[in-house]
Amino acid sequence: MSSRFFRAISDSESDSSEEEELLSDEEQTQVKSSTKKGGDSDEDSDEDEDEDSDEDSDEGDAPASSAPRKPMSRFMRDADDSDSESEEEAPKVIKSAKDKRLDEFHASVHSIENAQRIDDWITISKEFDMLLRLCDRQRTLNEVIPPAYIKCMASLETFLAESLANKEATKKMKAPNAKAMNGMKSKVKKIVKENETAIQQYREDPAGYEAKVQEAQTTTAMPEVPQLKPKAAATAPVVAPSVEAEDSADFQTVGPGGKAVMTSEALFKGLTAVLEARGRKSTDRNEQISTLTKLYEGAQTPYQRIRVLLTLVAARFDYSTSANTYMPVDMWKQAREELNTLLRVLFENLAYLVLEETDDYDDEVERKPNENGEGAFVPIRGSVVSFIDRLEDEFTKSLQNIDPHATEYVERLCDEKLLYQTIVFGQSYFETVLAQPLPEKMAHTVAEPLRRCVMRRLELIYSKQDVIIDALETSTREALPDLPASRIVPPFDSSRSDGAMQLVHALCVYLYERIDDASERQRTRAILCHVYHHALHADYHVARDRFLMSHLQESIHMADAETQILYNRVLVQLGLCAFRVGLVRECHTALQEILATGRFKELLAQGVSKGTMYNSVSTEQEKFDRQRQLPFHMHINLELLECVYLVSSMLLEVPNMAYAGSDLELRKKVISRPFRRMLDYTDRLVFSGPPENTRDHIMQASKALQSGEWKRCVELIQSIKIWKLLPQKDAILEVFARHIQQEGLRTYLFNFVSYYDALSLTHLATMFELPVSTVRSIISRMIWNDELPASIDPIHNVVVFRRTELNRVQQLSLALAERANGMLEQNEWLLDAKTDDHTRPGQHGSGDRQGGAAGDADDRRDGRRKGGRGGRGGGRVPLQSHVLSQKA
């Protein structure tokens, strides 16, 4: 018995390569003759057939006296070894890989011919694309393209013309079929134009065409017909030829000076080759840029220059493919110069419009306005504003990856004025285009790029000081003196103090005008930029009103990450603005939400979250966070931010703690938990030395304020070095010194009122160095808010304190009333829970009974506090409502 494994070894000699070892004619004749006798298998038979033959030989069904076996040939087996099924199988012919490729080619052509008979344009389109891929493969392997390709193209062109001429049948077509037919127009037109000579030769002699091609192949001459336009090579794009592609191969067009001039057809073919090679892994991008540079040198018409520049700028940006690396600075500057050149060409030829959405047109034909079926405006497929966006993105990415403490960062930051000039140039171009009498569809297409340019310009200047904006505008006017006057922004006057404010206002108002879903993100960011700029100029009330009227705090959680980061920056800047104008409570309210979380670095995009032992950050999320980081020059100083927050918390929390005293219920009312934790930690320290950092200064100042040493508190606060970052710091510190004096007076009264029966207003004014009128105003406000049980004697100019000592029965009665009230509230809450109403009494005012119960409870609690504090004060009215609404 011959095992199938040993037989496989002997057969592997013919299985090694179909392309390298082919059968001779004598062996093929022998295989065919043996197949007619009954043989049905060769070395390509599968393992299942081998197993069947082995099992038949092992079963012993054949008699022992059967004829002796003949020696098995290498390519066939004897007819006696085959079963009855092998006699019915068709003979197998061994083909080379080259013949198989040709069969695949002819099968695709046959499928197109069959689809033409039933008007199946979907199949025609698919098989046509397959045919083009097969042609590419033939060229890659240096094999000839069969004449059937030219025959198929000629018949397909004729069939397409007949189908388009039959309007009635076209109208009755189904939508997918009609769409596929329309898509075949440009494809067939392009291929027919590339092979125009070969198709013409075929139509002159259809019968003898194939014989001529075969004759040319046998004489080893290059076949004239199947020569197609060479595709872009796998490694580098093909430089556009400077000779004619047809019969004039020996001649060149010579321009002035005897230099060869690149023809329009050669330029477009070279440009197409570069576009087809773009995006491939093995494409040499430097070679592509070099090729496009040569093409631009040979461009003669505005249309050609625009087409080459659009491709050249895109190739520059393709140089950097990784999201973690930035574009080289030299490459970035070259891309910017070429983009400016493109804008300049478009300015000089306003009839050519670069639009993102255009109708299909032939890429290899010269186009001019009002010629060859073109209208007054010639649309070209592309996007100028996308280049501007990418230019700024690459600039930001470079700043993210450069060390901010090195001189390289400052040198790179100087290129910001160049970027600003390009953005203004683009905005001016789109404004000029919109000023023309464009069709409605084109006008709508141009309006969106203009808004994107305005948005980029606004985002570049909203966070800058007026001096920097003045410098940017001055350099732009010097670099682009011929720009037409803008209809969006007024002429910039650097002599005016509010010139930068007027510029930002004009840009924001233009973005406010359009109200639709597509521009909602731009409007949101414009509002936030506007509020940030007002806050930067200490216009707190204007900034606050714009912020609250936008109602962004209700929907900001649904915005994208970049917009939420901008929202957090605006909120923080509002807090700093409130601090600069002396509004302590408003400052704390604005900063509370961001700084109380402890993750303000991540929320402001000035640091990456490291994660905790309970919540780890994925690698993908960390990569996205790093891409969102703001450049260093746009950071808000976090030490200054923390200092402002802690100082405002000190001025609110220290009097609140003094007012609460030893009352556990009042001590639960915490205004700033981070400040309370730091203060408790400081109190637990056994030894505290001189202050070394900002936190130490503020904690020791808080302890001095608690004991009434307001001068020591002012001295510690003013000695903090971070205040030098604030503009006009002396005036700001003077305002906060008065705040410390006033809060020190309130804290002193809360802490030591129990030791006095009356206090002279003059004595208090001398102690805290305040005017008597200010002291009288502070005490009157405390009395009005029920914080101080006292009255002012206007005759003697003293404040008289009242005390009410409760006896034992009154104290027990108050305790009983408090417990009864708690039991009542608990029962009402359980009753509401059973009736599927989870609203607690008195929270939302859902009914008269609940509101009355809550009101009674509050009255009883206030009465108990008034009587139970031993003359130190009565019930406390809640603090004033927040000026700024919290984020949703």
mmCIF file of C-alpha atoms in Angstrom, residues 552-853:
data_model
loop_
_atom_site.group_PDB
_atom_site.id
_atom_site.type_symbol
_atom_site.label_atom_id
_atom_site.label_comp_id
_atom_site.label_asym_id
_atom_site.label_seq_id
_atom_site.Cartn_x
_atom_site.Cartn_y
_atom_site.Cartn_z
ATOM 1 C CA LEU A 552 -24.903 77.708 29.170
ATOM 2 C CA GLN A 553 -24.685 76.241 32.669
ATOM 3 C CA GLU A 554 -27.826 74.236 31.866
ATOM 4 C CA SER A 555 -26.542 72.560 28.704
ATOM 5 C CA ILE A 556 -22.753 72.668 28.900
ATOM 6 C CA HIS A 557 -22.584 69.028 29.991
ATOM 7 C CA MET A 558 -23.762 68.024 26.493
ATOM 8 C CA ALA A 559 -21.016 69.997 24.704
ATOM 9 C CA ASP A 560 -17.761 68.588 23.384
ATOM 10 C CA ALA A 561 -14.645 68.376 25.558
ATOM 11 C CA GLU A 562 -12.944 71.465 24.076
ATOM 12 C CA THR A 563 -16.014 73.621 24.732
ATOM 13 C CA GLN A 564 -16.297 72.344 28.316
ATOM 14 C CA ILE A 565 -12.649 73.251 28.880
ATOM 15 C CA LEU A 566 -13.345 76.752 27.582
ATOM 16 C CA TYR A 567 -16.380 76.961 29.902
ATOM 17 C CA ASN A 568 -14.203 76.062 32.905
ATOM 18 C CA ARG A 569 -11.641 78.682 31.909
ATOM 19 C CA VAL A 570 -14.367 81.327 31.659
ATOM 20 C CA LEU A 571 -15.738 80.376 35.070
ATOM 21 C CA VAL A 572 -12.302 80.684 36.628
ATOM 22 C CA GLN A 573 -11.626 83.999 34.902
ATOM 23 C CA LEU A 574 -14.943 85.321 36.233
ATOM 24 C CA GLY A 575 -13.802 84.440 39.737
ATOM 25 C CA LEU A 576 -10.509 86.269 39.258
ATOM 26 C CA CYS A 577 -12.388 89.259 37.853
ATOM 27 C CA ALA A 578 -14.691 89.348 40.894
ATOM 28 C CA PHE A 579 -11.648 89.220 43.175
ATOM 29 C CA ARG A 580 -10.022 92.133 41.367
ATOM 30 C CA VAL A 581 -13.104 94.320 41.847
ATOM 31 C CA GLY A 582 -13.454 93.318 45.522
ATOM 32 C CA LEU A 583 -16.503 90.999 45.342
ATOM 33 C CA VAL A 584 -15.527 88.265 47.781
ATOM 34 C CA ARG A 585 -18.678 86.139 47.813
ATOM 35 C CA GLU A 586 -19.043 86.224 43.997
ATOM 36 C CA CYS A 587 -15.392 85.252 43.638
ATOM 37 C CA HIS A 588 -15.810 82.263 45.933
ATOM 38 C CA THR A 589 -18.993 81.154 44.177
ATOM 39 C CA ALA A 590 -17.330 81.170 40.756
ATOM 40 C CA LEU A 591 -14.201 79.313 41.908
ATOM 41 C CA GLN A 592 -15.925 76.872 44.248
ATOM 42 C CA GLU A 593 -17.057 74.417 41.596
ATOM 43 C CA ILE A 594 -13.673 74.085 39.883
ATOM 44 C CA LEU A 595 -11.234 74.233 42.808
ATOM 45 C CA ALA A 596 -13.284 72.237 45.306
ATOM 46 C CA THR A 597 -12.894 69.079 43.189
ATOM 47 C CA GLY A 598 -9.111 68.970 43.488
ATOM 48 C CA ARG A 599 -8.837 68.213 39.757
ATOM 49 C CA PHE A 600 -8.633 71.767 38.465
ATOM 50 C CA LYS A 601 -5.520 70.967 36.403
ATOM 51 C CA GLU A 602 -7.447 68.468 34.318
ATOM 52 C CA LEU A 603 -10.569 70.632 34.135
ATOM 53 C CA LEU A 604 -8.547 73.574 32.789
ATOM 54 C CA ALA A 605 -6.548 71.362 30.365
ATOM 55 C CA GLN A 606 -3.289 72.319 32.076
ATOM 56 C CA GLY A 607 -2.359 68.837 33.251
ATOM 57 C CA VAL A 608 -3.129 65.154 32.695
ATOM 58 C CA SER A 609 -4.908 63.045 35.267
ATOM 59 C CA LYS A 610 -2.623 60.398 36.750
ATOM 60 C CA GLY A 611 -5.446 58.291 38.110
ATOM 61 C CA THR A 612 -5.794 56.757 41.536
ATOM 62 C CA MET A 613 -5.622 53.318 43.005
ATOM 63 C CA TYR A 614 -9.393 53.055 42.638
ATOM 64 C CA ASN A 615 -9.788 54.739 39.259
ATOM 65 C CA SER A 616 -7.130 54.145 36.629
ATOM 66 C CA VAL A 617 -6.883 56.099 33.385
ATOM 67 C CA SER A 618 -6.630 54.121 30.150
ATOM 68 C CA THR A 619 -3.818 54.737 27.696
ATOM 69 C CA GLU A 620 -6.259 55.887 25.040
ATOM 70 C CA GLN A 621 -7.892 58.390 27.380
ATOM 71 C CA GLU A 622 -4.510 59.731 28.460
ATOM 72 C CA LYS A 623 -3.544 60.224 24.818
ATOM 73 C CA PHE A 624 -6.718 62.208 24.146
ATOM 74 C CA ASP A 625 -6.130 64.320 27.270
ATOM 75 C CA ARG A 626 -2.625 65.188 26.129
ATOM 76 C CA GLN A 627 -3.912 66.268 22.734
ATOM 77 C CA ARG A 628 -6.352 68.671 24.433
ATOM 78 C CA GLN A 629 -3.723 70.379 26.590
ATOM 79 C CA LEU A 630 -3.463 74.121 26.133
ATOM 80 C CA PRO A 631 -0.129 75.704 25.198
ATOM 81 C CA PHE A 632 1.826 77.021 28.146
ATOM 82 C CA HIS A 633 1.345 80.706 27.298
ATOM 83 C CA MET A 634 -2.438 80.271 27.607
ATOM 84 C CA HIS A 635 -2.298 78.739 31.098
ATOM 85 C CA ILE A 636 -3.919 80.407 34.075
ATOM 86 C CA ASN A 637 -1.498 80.457 36.994
ATOM 87 C CA LEU A 638 -2.760 77.737 39.341
ATOM 88 C CA GLU A 639 -0.918 79.080 42.382
ATOM 89 C CA LEU A 640 -2.560 82.466 41.935
ATOM 90 C CA LEU A 641 -5.894 80.754 41.445
ATOM 91 C CA GLU A 642 -5.553 78.756 44.646
ATOM 92 C CA CYS A 643 -4.400 81.836 46.557
ATOM 93 C CA VAL A 644 -7.437 83.844 45.431
ATOM 94 C CA TYR A 645 -9.767 80.990 46.332
ATOM 95 C CA LEU A 646 -8.292 80.490 49.811
ATOM 96 C CA VAL A 647 -8.307 84.205 50.634
ATOM 97 C CA SER A 648 -11.968 84.543 49.623
ATOM 98 C CA SER A 649 -12.752 81.381 51.594
ATOM 99 C CA MET A 650 -10.982 82.845 54.645
ATOM 100 C CA LEU A 651 -13.044 86.026 54.538
ATOM 101 C CA LEU A 652 -16.268 83.977 54.433
ATOM 102 C CA GLU A 653 -15.441 80.937 56.542
ATOM 103 C CA VAL A 654 -13.753 82.554 59.555
ATOM 104 C CA PRO A 655 -16.776 84.759 60.484
ATOM 105 C CA ASN A 656 -19.058 81.793 59.788
ATOM 106 C CA MET A 657 -17.089 79.580 62.202
ATOM 107 C CA ALA A 658 -17.131 82.333 64.818
ATOM 108 C CA TYR A 659 -20.891 82.730 64.448
ATOM 109 C CA ALA A 660 -21.467 78.969 64.798
ATOM 110 C CA GLY A 661 -19.450 78.793 68.004
ATOM 111 C CA SER A 662 -20.025 75.521 69.791
ATOM 112 C CA ASP A 663 -23.424 74.858 68.186
ATOM 113 C CA LEU A 664 -23.008 71.532 66.390
ATOM 114 C CA GLU A 665 -25.900 72.168 64.033
ATOM 115 C CA LEU A 666 -24.554 75.511 62.891
ATOM 116 C CA ARG A 667 -21.065 74.112 62.509
ATOM 117 C CA LYS A 668 -22.444 71.721 59.895
ATOM 118 C CA LYS A 669 -22.941 74.713 57.633
ATOM 119 C CA VAL A 670 -19.626 74.673 55.739
ATOM 120 C CA ILE A 671 -18.901 77.260 53.074
ATOM 121 C CA SER A 672 -15.541 75.916 51.855
ATOM 122 C CA ARG A 673 -14.606 72.346 52.718
ATOM 123 C CA PRO A 674 -11.051 72.506 51.291
ATOM 124 C CA PHE A 675 -10.316 75.572 53.434
ATOM 125 C CA ARG A 676 -11.860 73.930 56.511
ATOM 126 C CA ARG A 677 -9.702 70.813 56.025
ATOM 127 C CA MET A 678 -6.519 72.876 55.668
ATOM 128 C CA LEU A 679 -7.364 74.902 58.775
ATOM 129 C CA ASP A 680 -8.075 71.768 60.833
ATOM 130 C CA TYR A 681 -4.778 70.261 59.693
ATOM 131 C CA THR A 682 -2.941 73.446 60.755
ATOM 132 C CA ASP A 683 -4.620 73.389 64.178
ATOM 133 C CA ARG A 684 -3.468 69.809 64.772
ATOM 134 C CA LEU A 685 0.191 70.651 64.137
ATOM 135 C CA VAL A 686 2.323 70.563 67.262
ATOM 136 C CA PHE A 687 4.726 73.164 65.921
ATOM 137 C CA SER A 688 4.209 75.687 63.141
ATOM 138 C CA GLY A 689 7.178 77.688 61.961
ATOM 139 C CA PRO A 690 7.296 80.801 59.844
ATOM 140 C CA PRO A 691 5.193 80.625 56.659
ATOM 141 C CA GLU A 692 7.060 79.274 53.646
ATOM 142 C CA ASN A 693 4.473 79.055 50.895
ATOM 143 C CA THR A 694 1.142 80.548 49.951
ATOM 144 C CA ARG A 695 -0.926 78.086 51.999
ATOM 145 C CA ASP A 696 1.125 78.719 55.133
ATOM 146 C CA HIS A 697 0.614 82.466 54.808
ATOM 147 C CA ILE A 698 -3.153 82.123 54.435
ATOM 148 C CA MET A 699 -3.554 79.587 57.263
ATOM 149 C CA GLN A 700 -1.618 81.722 59.718
ATOM 150 C CA ALA A 701 -3.544 84.784 58.564
ATOM 151 C CA SER A 702 -6.787 82.883 59.259
ATOM 152 C CA LYS A 703 -5.697 82.024 62.781
ATOM 153 C CA ALA A 704 -4.762 85.678 63.396
ATOM 154 C CA LEU A 705 -8.175 86.775 62.124
ATOM 155 C CA GLN A 706 -9.910 84.303 64.430
ATOM 156 C CA SER A 707 -8.199 85.874 67.444
ATOM 157 C CA GLY A 708 -8.981 89.425 66.290
ATOM 158 C CA GLU A 709 -5.434 90.321 65.173
ATOM 159 C CA TRP A 710 -6.474 91.877 61.901
ATOM 160 C CA LYS A 711 -3.220 93.796 61.402
ATOM 161 C CA ARG A 712 -1.227 90.574 61.571
ATOM 162 C CA CYS A 713 -3.667 89.052 59.097
ATOM 163 C CA VAL A 714 -3.238 91.947 56.627
ATOM 164 C CA GLU A 715 0.525 91.755 56.939
ATOM 165 C CA LEU A 716 0.595 88.014 56.166
ATOM 166 C CA ILE A 717 -1.759 88.340 53.190
ATOM 167 C CA GLN A 718 0.139 91.238 51.642
ATOM 168 C CA SER A 719 3.471 89.424 51.993
ATOM 169 C CA ILE A 720 2.406 86.691 49.548
ATOM 170 C CA LYS A 721 4.665 86.972 46.495
ATOM 171 C CA ILE A 722 2.172 85.629 43.963
ATOM 172 C CA TRP A 723 0.246 88.918 44.018
ATOM 173 C CA LYS A 724 2.778 90.386 41.607
ATOM 174 C CA LEU A 725 0.955 88.575 38.791
ATOM 175 C CA LEU A 726 -2.149 90.691 39.361
ATOM 176 C CA PRO A 727 -2.425 93.972 37.478
ATOM 177 C CA GLN A 728 -2.735 96.951 39.805
ATOM 178 C CA LYS A 729 -1.973 94.760 42.821
ATOM 179 C CA ASP A 730 -1.586 97.681 45.245
ATOM 180 C CA ALA A 731 -5.128 98.876 44.700
ATOM 181 C CA ILE A 732 -6.467 95.323 44.974
ATOM 182 C CA LEU A 733 -4.594 94.616 48.215
ATOM 183 C CA GLU A 734 -5.815 97.879 49.677
ATOM 184 C CA VAL A 735 -9.405 96.879 48.964
ATOM 185 C CA PHE A 736 -8.883 93.506 50.615
ATOM 186 C CA ALA A 737 -7.244 95.086 53.610
ATOM 187 C CA ARG A 738 -10.541 96.931 54.227
ATOM 188 C CA HIS A 739 -12.398 93.627 53.780
ATOM 189 C CA ILE A 740 -10.171 92.062 56.425
ATOM 190 C CA GLN A 741 -10.875 94.959 58.790
ATOM 191 C CA GLN A 742 -14.629 94.552 58.352
ATOM 192 C CA GLU A 743 -14.617 90.764 58.661
ATOM 193 C CA GLY A 744 -12.293 91.103 61.652
ATOM 194 C CA LEU A 745 -14.882 93.327 63.334
ATOM 195 C CA ARG A 746 -17.641 90.793 62.702
ATOM 196 C CA THR A 747 -15.480 87.933 63.966
ATOM 197 C CA TYR A 748 -14.553 89.902 67.088
ATOM 198 C CA LEU A 749 -18.222 90.575 67.900
ATOM 199 C CA PHE A 750 -19.182 86.929 67.403
ATOM 200 C CA ASN A 751 -16.349 85.681 69.597
ATOM 201 C CA PHE A 752 -16.388 88.222 72.454
ATOM 202 C CA VAL A 753 -19.905 89.653 72.613
ATOM 203 C CA SER A 754 -20.744 87.470 75.584
ATOM 204 C CA TYR A 755 -18.221 89.390 77.673
ATOM 205 C CA TYR A 756 -19.839 92.793 77.147
ATOM 206 C CA ASP A 757 -23.084 94.451 78.104
ATOM 207 C CA ALA A 758 -22.433 97.404 75.781
ATOM 208 C CA LEU A 759 -19.704 98.614 73.474
ATOM 209 C CA SER A 760 -18.899 102.080 72.238
ATOM 210 C CA LEU A 761 -18.965 102.478 68.474
ATOM 211 C CA THR A 762 -16.077 104.913 68.754
ATOM 212 C CA HIS A 763 -14.001 102.315 70.591
ATOM 213 C CA LEU A 764 -14.709 99.716 67.879
ATOM 214 C CA ALA A 765 -13.868 102.217 65.148
ATOM 215 C CA THR A 766 -10.544 103.008 66.847
ATOM 216 C CA MET A 767 -9.739 99.334 67.402
ATOM 217 C CA PHE A 768 -10.280 98.344 63.737
ATOM 218 C CA GLU A 769 -9.330 101.709 62.196
ATOM 219 C CA LEU A 770 -12.679 102.113 60.490
ATOM 220 C CA PRO A 771 -14.972 105.127 60.227
ATOM 221 C CA VAL A 772 -17.762 105.229 62.792
ATOM 222 C CA SER A 773 -20.318 105.222 59.995
ATOM 223 C CA THR A 774 -18.857 101.983 58.615
ATOM 224 C CA VAL A 775 -18.941 100.347 62.075
ATOM 225 C CA ARG A 776 -22.532 101.455 62.560
ATOM 226 C CA SER A 777 -23.457 100.056 59.143
ATOM 227 C CA ILE A 778 -21.853 96.665 59.838
ATOM 228 C CA ILE A 779 -23.522 96.257 63.240
ATOM 229 C CA SER A 780 -26.899 97.387 61.883
ATOM 230 C CA ARG A 781 -26.681 94.751 59.139
ATOM 231 C CA MET A 782 -25.827 92.072 61.701
ATOM 232 C CA ILE A 783 -28.780 93.077 63.841
ATOM 233 C CA TRP A 784 -31.097 93.051 60.839
ATOM 234 C CA ASN A 785 -29.958 89.532 59.874
ATOM 235 C CA ASP A 786 -30.536 88.305 63.450
ATOM 236 C CA GLU A 787 -26.876 87.523 63.795
ATOM 237 C CA LEU A 788 -26.394 89.852 66.766
ATOM 238 C CA PRO A 789 -28.946 90.228 69.609
ATOM 239 C CA ALA A 790 -28.347 93.910 70.277
ATOM 240 C CA SER A 791 -29.617 97.416 69.667
ATOM 241 C CA ILE A 792 -27.852 100.721 68.972
ATOM 242 C CA ASP A 793 -28.269 103.656 71.331
ATOM 243 C CA PRO A 794 -28.001 106.722 69.039
ATOM 244 C CA ILE A 795 -27.786 109.145 71.980
ATOM 245 C CA HIS A 796 -24.756 107.644 73.667
ATOM 246 C CA ASN A 797 -23.446 106.107 70.415
ATOM 247 C CA VAL A 798 -23.132 102.626 71.909
ATOM 248 C CA VAL A 799 -24.409 99.181 71.030
ATOM 249 C CA VAL A 800 -26.316 97.444 73.834
ATOM 250 C CA PHE A 801 -26.422 93.619 73.886
ATOM 251 C CA ARG A 802 -29.413 91.603 75.034
ATOM 252 C CA ARG A 803 -29.340 88.215 76.715
ATOM 253 C CA THR A 804 -32.121 85.843 77.587
ATOM 254 C CA GLU A 805 -31.318 83.217 80.199
ATOM 255 C CA LEU A 806 -33.588 80.146 79.942
ATOM 256 C CA ASN A 807 -34.604 78.195 83.016
ATOM 257 C CA ARG A 808 -34.692 74.398 83.194
ATOM 258 C CA VAL A 809 -38.328 74.034 82.158
ATOM 259 C CA GLN A 810 -37.860 76.215 79.108
ATOM 260 C CA GLN A 811 -34.831 74.257 78.007
ATOM 261 C CA LEU A 812 -36.706 70.934 78.347
ATOM 262 C CA SER A 813 -39.670 72.378 76.477
ATOM 263 C CA LEU A 814 -37.471 73.415 73.589
ATOM 264 C CA ALA A 815 -35.832 69.991 73.473
ATOM 265 C CA LEU A 816 -39.268 68.297 73.458
ATOM 266 C CA ALA A 817 -40.499 70.590 70.697
ATOM 267 C CA GLU A 818 -37.434 69.846 68.631
ATOM 268 C CA ARG A 819 -37.855 66.081 68.939
ATOM 269 C CA ALA A 820 -41.565 66.299 68.163
ATOM 270 C CA ASN A 821 -40.806 68.339 65.086
ATOM 271 C CA GLY A 822 -38.217 65.782 63.944
ATOM 272 C CA MET A 823 -40.725 62.944 64.435
ATOM 273 C CA LEU A 824 -43.328 64.874 62.430
ATOM 274 C CA GLU A 825 -40.964 65.472 59.551
ATOM 275 C CA GLN A 826 -39.913 61.815 59.501
ATOM 276 C CA ASN A 827 -43.502 60.582 59.460
ATOM 277 C CA GLU A 828 -44.433 62.945 56.660
ATOM 278 C CA TRP A 829 -41.436 61.827 54.651
ATOM 279 C CA LEU A 830 -42.360 58.154 55.068
ATOM 280 C CA LEU A 831 -45.946 58.911 54.079
ATOM 281 C CA ASP A 832 -44.803 60.674 50.947
ATOM 282 C CA ALA A 833 -42.488 57.781 50.099
ATOM 283 C CA LYS A 834 -45.375 55.305 50.289
ATOM 284 C CA THR A 835 -47.483 57.459 47.997
ATOM 285 C CA ASP A 836 -44.603 57.615 45.436
ATOM 286 C CA ASP A 837 -43.902 61.236 46.268
ATOM 287 C CA HIS A 838 -40.252 61.511 47.274
ATOM 288 C CA THR A 839 -40.281 65.286 47.776
ATOM 289 C CA ARG A 840 -39.302 66.125 51.296
ATOM 290 C CA PRO A 841 -41.401 68.650 53.196
ATOM 291 C CA GLY A 842 -40.492 72.240 52.622
ATOM 292 C CA GLN A 843 -37.909 71.622 49.871
ATOM 293 C CA HIS A 844 -39.939 72.415 46.769
ATOM 294 C CA GLY A 845 -43.120 73.862 48.227
ATOM 295 C CA SER A 846 -45.262 71.041 46.792
ATOM 296 C CA GLY A 847 -48.272 71.672 49.039
ATOM 297 C CA ASP A 848 -49.781 73.878 51.714
ATOM 298 C CA ARG A 849 -49.409 71.181 54.343
ATOM 299 C CA GLN A 850 -45.745 70.591 53.626
ATOM 300 C CA GLY A 851 -44.950 74.257 53.319
ATOM 301 C CA GLY A 852 -46.741 75.005 56.565
ATOM 302 C CA ALA A 853 -44.990 72.189 58.377
#
